[in-house]
C-alpha positions as YAML, in Angstrom:
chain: A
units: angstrom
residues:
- id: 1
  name: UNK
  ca: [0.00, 0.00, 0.00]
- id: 2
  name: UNK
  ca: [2.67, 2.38, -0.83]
- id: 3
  name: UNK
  ca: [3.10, 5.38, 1.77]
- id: 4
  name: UNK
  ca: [0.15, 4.03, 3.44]
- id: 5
  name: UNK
  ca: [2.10, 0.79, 4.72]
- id: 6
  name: UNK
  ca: [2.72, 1.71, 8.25]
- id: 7
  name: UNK
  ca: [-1.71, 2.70, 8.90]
- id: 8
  name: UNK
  ca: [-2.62, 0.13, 11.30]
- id: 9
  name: UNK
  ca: [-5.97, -1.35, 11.65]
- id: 10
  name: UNK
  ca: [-8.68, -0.19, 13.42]
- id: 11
  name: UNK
  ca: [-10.77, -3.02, 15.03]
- id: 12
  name: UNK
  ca: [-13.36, -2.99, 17.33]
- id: 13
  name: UNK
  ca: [-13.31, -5.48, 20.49]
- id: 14
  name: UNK
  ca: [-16.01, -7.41, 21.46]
- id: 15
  name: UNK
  ca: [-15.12, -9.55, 24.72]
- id: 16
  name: UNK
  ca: [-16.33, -12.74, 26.31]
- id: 17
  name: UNK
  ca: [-19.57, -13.77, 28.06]
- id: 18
  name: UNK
  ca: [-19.51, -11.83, 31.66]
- id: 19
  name: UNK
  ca: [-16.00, -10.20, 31.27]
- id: 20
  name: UNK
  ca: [-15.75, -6.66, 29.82]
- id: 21
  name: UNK
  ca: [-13.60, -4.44, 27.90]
- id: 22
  name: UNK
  ca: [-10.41, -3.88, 31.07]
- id: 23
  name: UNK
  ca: [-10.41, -7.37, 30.76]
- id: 24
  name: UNK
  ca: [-10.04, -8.10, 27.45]
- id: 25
  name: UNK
  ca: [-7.26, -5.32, 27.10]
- id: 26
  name: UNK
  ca: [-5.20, -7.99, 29.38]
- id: 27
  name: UNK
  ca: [-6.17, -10.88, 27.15]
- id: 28
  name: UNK
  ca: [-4.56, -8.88, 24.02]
- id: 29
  name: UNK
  ca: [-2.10, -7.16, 25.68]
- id: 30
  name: UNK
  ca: [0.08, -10.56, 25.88]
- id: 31
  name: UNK
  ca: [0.20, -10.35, 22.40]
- id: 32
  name: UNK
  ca: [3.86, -9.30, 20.76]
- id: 33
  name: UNK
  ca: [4.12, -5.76, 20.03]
- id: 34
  name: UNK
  ca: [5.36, -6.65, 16.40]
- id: 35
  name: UNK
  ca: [1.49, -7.33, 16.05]
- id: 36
  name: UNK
  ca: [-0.18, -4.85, 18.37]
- id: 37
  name: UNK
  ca: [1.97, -1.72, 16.46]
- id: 38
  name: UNK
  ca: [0.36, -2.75, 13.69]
- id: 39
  name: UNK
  ca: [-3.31, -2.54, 15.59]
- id: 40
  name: UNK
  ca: [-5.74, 0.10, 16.53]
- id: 41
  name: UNK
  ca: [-7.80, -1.27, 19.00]
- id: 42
  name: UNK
  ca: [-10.78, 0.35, 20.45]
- id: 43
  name: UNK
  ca: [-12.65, -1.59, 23.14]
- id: 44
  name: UNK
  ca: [-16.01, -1.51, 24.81]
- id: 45
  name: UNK
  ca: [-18.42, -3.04, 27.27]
- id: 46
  name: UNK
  ca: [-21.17, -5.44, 26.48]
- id: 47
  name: UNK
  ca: [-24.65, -3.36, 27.35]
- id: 48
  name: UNK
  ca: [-25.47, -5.83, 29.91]
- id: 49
  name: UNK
  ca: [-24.31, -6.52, 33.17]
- id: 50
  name: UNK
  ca: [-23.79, -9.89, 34.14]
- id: 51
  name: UNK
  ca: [-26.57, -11.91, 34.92]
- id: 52
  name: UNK
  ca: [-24.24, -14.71, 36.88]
- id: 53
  name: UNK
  ca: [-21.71, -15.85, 38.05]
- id: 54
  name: UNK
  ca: [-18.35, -14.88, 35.57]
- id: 55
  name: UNK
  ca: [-15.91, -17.81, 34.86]
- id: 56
  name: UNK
  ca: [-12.86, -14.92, 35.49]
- id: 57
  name: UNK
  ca: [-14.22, -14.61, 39.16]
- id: 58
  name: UNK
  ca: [-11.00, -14.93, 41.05]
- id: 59
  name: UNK
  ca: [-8.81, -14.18, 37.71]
- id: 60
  name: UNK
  ca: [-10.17, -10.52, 36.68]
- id: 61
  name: UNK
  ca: [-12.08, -8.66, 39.48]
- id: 62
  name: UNK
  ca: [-15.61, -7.31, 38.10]
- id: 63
  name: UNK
  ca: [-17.33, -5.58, 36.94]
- id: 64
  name: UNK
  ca: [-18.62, -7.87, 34.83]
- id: 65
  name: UNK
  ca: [-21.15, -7.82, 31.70]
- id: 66
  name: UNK
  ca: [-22.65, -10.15, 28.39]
- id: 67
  name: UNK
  ca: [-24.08, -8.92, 24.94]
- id: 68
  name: UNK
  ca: [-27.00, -10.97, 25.31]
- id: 69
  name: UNK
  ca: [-28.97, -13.71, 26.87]
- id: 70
  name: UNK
  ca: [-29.79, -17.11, 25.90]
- id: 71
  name: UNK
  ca: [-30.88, -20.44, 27.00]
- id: 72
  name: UNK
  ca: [-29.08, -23.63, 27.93]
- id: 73
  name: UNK
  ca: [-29.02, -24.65, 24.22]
- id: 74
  name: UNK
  ca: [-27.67, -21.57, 22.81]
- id: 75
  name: UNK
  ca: [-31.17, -21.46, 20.36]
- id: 76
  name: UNK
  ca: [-33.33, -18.34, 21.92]
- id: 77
  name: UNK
  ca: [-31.92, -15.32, 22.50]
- id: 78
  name: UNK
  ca: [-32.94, -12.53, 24.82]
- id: 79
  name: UNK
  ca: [-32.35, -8.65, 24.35]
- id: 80
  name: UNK
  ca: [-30.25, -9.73, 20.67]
- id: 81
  name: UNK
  ca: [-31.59, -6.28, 18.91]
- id: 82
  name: UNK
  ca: [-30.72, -4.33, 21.57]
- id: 83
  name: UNK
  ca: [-27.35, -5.68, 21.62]
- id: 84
  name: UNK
  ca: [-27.23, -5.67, 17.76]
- id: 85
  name: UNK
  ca: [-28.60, -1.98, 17.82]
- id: 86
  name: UNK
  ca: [-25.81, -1.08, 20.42]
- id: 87
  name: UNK
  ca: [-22.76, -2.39, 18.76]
- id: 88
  name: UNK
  ca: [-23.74, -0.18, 15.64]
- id: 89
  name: UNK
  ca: [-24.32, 2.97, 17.62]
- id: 90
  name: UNK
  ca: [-20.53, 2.52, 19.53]
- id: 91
  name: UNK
  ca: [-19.03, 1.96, 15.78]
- id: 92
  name: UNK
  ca: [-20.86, 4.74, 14.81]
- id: 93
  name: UNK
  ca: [-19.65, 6.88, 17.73]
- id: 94
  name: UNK
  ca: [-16.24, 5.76, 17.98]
- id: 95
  name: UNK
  ca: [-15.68, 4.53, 14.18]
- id: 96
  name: UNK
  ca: [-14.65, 3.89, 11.05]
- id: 97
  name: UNK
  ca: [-13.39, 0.51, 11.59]
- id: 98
  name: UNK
  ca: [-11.72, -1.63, 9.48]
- id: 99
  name: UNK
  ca: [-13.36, -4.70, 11.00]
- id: 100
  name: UNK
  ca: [-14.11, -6.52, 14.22]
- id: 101
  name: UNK
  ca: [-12.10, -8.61, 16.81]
- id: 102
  name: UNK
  ca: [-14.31, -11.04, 19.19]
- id: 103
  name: UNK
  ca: [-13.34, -13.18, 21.54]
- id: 104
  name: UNK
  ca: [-16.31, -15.80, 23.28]
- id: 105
  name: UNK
  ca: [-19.44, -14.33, 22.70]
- id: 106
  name: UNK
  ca: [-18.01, -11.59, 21.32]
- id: 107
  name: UNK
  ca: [-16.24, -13.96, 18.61]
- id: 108
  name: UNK
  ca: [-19.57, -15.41, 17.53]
- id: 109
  name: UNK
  ca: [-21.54, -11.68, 17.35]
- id: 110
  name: UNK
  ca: [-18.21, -10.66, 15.62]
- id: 111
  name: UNK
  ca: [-18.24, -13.89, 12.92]
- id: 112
  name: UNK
  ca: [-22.20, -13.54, 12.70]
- id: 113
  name: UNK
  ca: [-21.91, -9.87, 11.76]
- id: 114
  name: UNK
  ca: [-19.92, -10.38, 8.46]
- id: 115
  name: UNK
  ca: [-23.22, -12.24, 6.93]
- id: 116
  name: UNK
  ca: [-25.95, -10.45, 8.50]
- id: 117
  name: UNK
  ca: [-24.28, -7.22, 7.36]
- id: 118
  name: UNK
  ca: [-24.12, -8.43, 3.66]
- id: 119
  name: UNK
  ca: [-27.35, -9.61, 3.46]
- id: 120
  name: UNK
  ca: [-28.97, -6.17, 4.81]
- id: 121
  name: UNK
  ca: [-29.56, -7.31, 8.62]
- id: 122
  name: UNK
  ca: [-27.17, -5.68, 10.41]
- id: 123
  name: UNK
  ca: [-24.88, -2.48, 10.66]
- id: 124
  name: UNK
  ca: [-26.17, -0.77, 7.82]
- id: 125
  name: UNK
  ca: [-25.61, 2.66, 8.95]
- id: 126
  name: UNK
  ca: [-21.69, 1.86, 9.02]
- id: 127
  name: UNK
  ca: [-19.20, 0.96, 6.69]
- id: 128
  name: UNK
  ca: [-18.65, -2.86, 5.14]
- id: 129
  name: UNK
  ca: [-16.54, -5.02, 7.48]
- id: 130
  name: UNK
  ca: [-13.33, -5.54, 5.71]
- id: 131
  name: UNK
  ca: [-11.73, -7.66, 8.11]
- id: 132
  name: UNK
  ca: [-12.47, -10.83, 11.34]
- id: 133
  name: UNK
  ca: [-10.11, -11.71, 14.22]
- id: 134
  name: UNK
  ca: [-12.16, -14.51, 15.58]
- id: 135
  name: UNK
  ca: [-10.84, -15.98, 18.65]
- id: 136
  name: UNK
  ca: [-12.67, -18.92, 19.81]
- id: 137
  name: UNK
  ca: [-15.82, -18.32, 18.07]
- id: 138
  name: UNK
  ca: [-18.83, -20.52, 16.73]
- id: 139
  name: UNK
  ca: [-22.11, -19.97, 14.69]
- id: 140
  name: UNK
  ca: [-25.10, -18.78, 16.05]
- id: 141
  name: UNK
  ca: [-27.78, -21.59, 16.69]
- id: 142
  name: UNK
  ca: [-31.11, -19.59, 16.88]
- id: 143
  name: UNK
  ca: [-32.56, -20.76, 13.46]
- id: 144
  name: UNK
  ca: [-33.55, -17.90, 12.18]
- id: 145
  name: UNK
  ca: [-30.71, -15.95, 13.03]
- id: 146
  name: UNK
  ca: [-28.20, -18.78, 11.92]
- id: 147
  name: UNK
  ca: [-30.68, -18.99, 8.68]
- id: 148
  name: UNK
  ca: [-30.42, -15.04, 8.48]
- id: 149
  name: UNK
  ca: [-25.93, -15.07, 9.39]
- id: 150
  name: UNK
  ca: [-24.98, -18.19, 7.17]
- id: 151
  name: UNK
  ca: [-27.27, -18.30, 4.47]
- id: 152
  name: UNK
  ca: [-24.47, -17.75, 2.09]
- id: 153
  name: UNK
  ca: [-20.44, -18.09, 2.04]
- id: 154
  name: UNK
  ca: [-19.24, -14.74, 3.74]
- id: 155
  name: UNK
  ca: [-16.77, -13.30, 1.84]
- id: 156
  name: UNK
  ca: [-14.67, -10.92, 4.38]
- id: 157
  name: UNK
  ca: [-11.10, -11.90, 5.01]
- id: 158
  name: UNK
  ca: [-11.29, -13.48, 8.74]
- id: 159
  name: UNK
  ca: [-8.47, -14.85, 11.00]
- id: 160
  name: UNK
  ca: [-9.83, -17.55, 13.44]
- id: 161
  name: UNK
  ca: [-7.90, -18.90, 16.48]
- id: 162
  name: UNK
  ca: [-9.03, -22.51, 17.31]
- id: 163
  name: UNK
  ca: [-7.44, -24.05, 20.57]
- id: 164
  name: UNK
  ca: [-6.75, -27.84, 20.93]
- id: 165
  name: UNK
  ca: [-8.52, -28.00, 24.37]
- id: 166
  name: UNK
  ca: [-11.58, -25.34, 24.07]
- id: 167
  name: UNK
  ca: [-14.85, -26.25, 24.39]
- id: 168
  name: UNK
  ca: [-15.62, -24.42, 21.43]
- id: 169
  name: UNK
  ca: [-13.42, -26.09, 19.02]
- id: 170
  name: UNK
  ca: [-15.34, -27.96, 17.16]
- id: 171
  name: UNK
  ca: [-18.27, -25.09, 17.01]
- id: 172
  name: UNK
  ca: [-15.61, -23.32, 15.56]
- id: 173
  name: UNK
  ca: [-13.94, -25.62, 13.00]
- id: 174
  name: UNK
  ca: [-17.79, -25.50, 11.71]
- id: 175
  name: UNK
  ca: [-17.86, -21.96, 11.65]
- id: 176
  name: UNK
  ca: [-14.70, -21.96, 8.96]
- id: 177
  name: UNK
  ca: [-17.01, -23.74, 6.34]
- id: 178
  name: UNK
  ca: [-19.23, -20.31, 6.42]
- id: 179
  name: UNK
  ca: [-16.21, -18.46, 5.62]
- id: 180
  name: UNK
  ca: [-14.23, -17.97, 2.18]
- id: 181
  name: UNK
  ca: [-10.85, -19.16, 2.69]
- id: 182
  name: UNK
  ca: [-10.41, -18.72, 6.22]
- id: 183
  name: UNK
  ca: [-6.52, -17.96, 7.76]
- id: 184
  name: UNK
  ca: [-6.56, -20.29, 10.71]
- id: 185
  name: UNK
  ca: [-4.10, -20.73, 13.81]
- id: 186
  name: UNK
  ca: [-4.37, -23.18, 15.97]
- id: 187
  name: UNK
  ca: [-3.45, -23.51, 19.61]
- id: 188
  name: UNK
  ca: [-2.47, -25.83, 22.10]
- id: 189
  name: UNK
  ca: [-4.59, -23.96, 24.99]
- id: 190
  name: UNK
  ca: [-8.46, -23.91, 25.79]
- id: 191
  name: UNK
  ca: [-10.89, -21.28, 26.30]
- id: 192
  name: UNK
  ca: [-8.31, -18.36, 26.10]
- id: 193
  name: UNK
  ca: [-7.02, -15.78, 24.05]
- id: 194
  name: UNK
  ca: [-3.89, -17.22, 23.57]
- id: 195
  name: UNK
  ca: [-0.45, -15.40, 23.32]
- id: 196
  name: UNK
  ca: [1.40, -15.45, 19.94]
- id: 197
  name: UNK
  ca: [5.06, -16.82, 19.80]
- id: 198
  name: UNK
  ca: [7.52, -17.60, 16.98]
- id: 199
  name: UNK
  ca: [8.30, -21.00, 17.30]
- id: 200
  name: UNK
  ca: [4.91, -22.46, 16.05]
- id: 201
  name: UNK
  ca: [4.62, -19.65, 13.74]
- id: 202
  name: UNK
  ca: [1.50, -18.13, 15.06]
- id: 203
  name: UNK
  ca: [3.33, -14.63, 14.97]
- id: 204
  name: UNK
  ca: [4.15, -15.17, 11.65]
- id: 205
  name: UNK
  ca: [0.51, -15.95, 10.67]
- id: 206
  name: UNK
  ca: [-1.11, -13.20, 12.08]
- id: 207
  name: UNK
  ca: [1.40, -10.49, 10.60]
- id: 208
  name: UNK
  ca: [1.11, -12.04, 7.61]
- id: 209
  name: UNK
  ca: [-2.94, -11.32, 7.61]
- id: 210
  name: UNK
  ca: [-3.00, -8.22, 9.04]
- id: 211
  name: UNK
  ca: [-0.36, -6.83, 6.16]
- id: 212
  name: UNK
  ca: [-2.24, -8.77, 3.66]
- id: 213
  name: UNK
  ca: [-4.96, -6.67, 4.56]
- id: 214
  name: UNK
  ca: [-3.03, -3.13, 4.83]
- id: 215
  name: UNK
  ca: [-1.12, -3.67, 1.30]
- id: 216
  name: UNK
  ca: [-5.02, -4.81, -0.35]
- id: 217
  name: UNK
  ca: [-5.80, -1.27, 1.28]
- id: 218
  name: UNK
  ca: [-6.74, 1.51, -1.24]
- id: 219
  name: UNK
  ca: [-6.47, 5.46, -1.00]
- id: 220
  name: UNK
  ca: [-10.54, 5.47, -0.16]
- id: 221
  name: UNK
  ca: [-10.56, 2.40, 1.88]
- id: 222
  name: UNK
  ca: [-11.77, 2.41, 5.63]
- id: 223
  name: UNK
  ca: [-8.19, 2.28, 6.92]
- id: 224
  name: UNK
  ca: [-7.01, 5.40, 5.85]
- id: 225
  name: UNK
  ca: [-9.78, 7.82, 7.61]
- id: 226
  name: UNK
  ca: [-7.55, 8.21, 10.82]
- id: 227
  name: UNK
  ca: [-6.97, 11.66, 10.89]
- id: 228
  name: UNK
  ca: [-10.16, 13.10, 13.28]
- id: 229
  name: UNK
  ca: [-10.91, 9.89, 14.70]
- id: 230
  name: UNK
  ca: [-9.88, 9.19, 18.41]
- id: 231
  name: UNK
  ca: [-7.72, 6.38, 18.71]
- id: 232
  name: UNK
  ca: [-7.51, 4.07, 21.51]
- id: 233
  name: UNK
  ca: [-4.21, 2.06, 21.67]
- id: 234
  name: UNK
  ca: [-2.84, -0.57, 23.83]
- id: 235
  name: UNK
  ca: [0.44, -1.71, 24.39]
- id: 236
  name: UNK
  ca: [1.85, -5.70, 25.27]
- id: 237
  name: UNK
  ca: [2.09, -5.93, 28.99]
- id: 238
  name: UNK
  ca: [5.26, -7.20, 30.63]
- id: 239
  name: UNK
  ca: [3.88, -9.39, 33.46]
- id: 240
  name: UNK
  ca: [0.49, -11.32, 32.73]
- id: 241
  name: UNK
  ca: [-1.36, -13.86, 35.24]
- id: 242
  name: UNK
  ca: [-3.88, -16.52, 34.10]
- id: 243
  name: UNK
  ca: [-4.76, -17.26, 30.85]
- id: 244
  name: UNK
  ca: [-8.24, -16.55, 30.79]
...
């Protein structure tokens, strides 16, 4: 992308079920900063504050909050158009983004986005997503929303991180066949935003993608509007406990 090589991408952050924005800067910030210079990252609570107990209890102190109910199954949703609704008014307020990163719950809303977006449903009052982080994510089962998400192969570039030991993993090997060649790293860890290290070339994978994406960039593309938007940065922290 020329002179525009060094932008970096600006992604929103959607976090896990009953966790919240401070904690998901901690999650990211183990990452190297070889990949977090390259980043933007603008992060926000869920609307909701938690409903029950938080699996970081002990790990992250609260407050704690979730994007939206559901039921044991994962098939009926509760308060889903607010939290839809929402999401689109903090991009609006605090965008243009590039695209979206999700981890948990967040990595399913952020996944489901891409298709309800192109087929009309969803964030049409911002700008196309042009870019997925999906960190242990999975498809939406609500029918109608899943019929509505995944109706046909979504076509924006998405990086999903699968770990060997996640609950989630096979939700989200399922969620790849939605997607149009998906960039996949996988992990030896489970339910965790996992750090990003050399030797298994996960590093290597994810600055590959995100300057795959910034050379792709044009002049009028989403990534170059920087100059009056508020930025919100974070940088790799040296000490990190847990691995939540």
């Amino acid at each position: 992308m020329g002179s525009d090589e060094a932008r970096k991408l600006r992604l929103l952050c959607l976090h896990g079920f009953r966790t919240s924005a401070e904690i998901m800067k901690k999650q990211i910030g183990k990452w190297p900063q070889s990949v977090l210079g390259k980043l933007d990252l603008v992060f926000v609570d869920a609307p909701f504050p938690a409903e029950g107990k938080s699996d970081v209890e002990g790990i992250f102190p609260p407050p704690y909050y979730e994007w939206f109910q559901f039921n044991k199954e994962f098939t009926e949703y509760r308060n889903f158009d607010a939290c839809i609704a929402y999401i689109e008014e903090q991009m609006i307020k605090l965008g243009p983004f590039d695209g979206l990163l999700g981890f948990s719950q967040g990595a399913i809303l952020s996944a489901g986005f891409a298709g309800l977006q192109a087929n009309g449903l969803a964030l049409t009052r911002v700008p196309k997503l042009e870019c997925l982080i999906i960190i242990s994510g999975a498809k939406f089962a609500n029918p109608t929303v899943a019929e509505n998400a995944y109706s046909s192969p979504i076509h924006v570039p998405s990086l999903h991180f699968l770990g060997e030991t996640d609950f989630l993993k096979p939700y989200g090997k399922k969620l790849l066949e939605s997607f149009v060649d998906p960039v996949v790293i996988y992990h030896p860890k489970g339910h965790t935003v996992p750090r990003l290290v050399s030797h298994d070339k996960s590093e290597e994978t994810m600055l590959d993608f995100i300057e795959g994406l910034q050379n792709s960039s044009s002049e009028g593309a989403t990534v170059t509007a920087r100059a009056e938007t508020k930025l919100v940065t974070i940088a790799a922290e040296s000490n990190y406990v847990g691995d939540a």
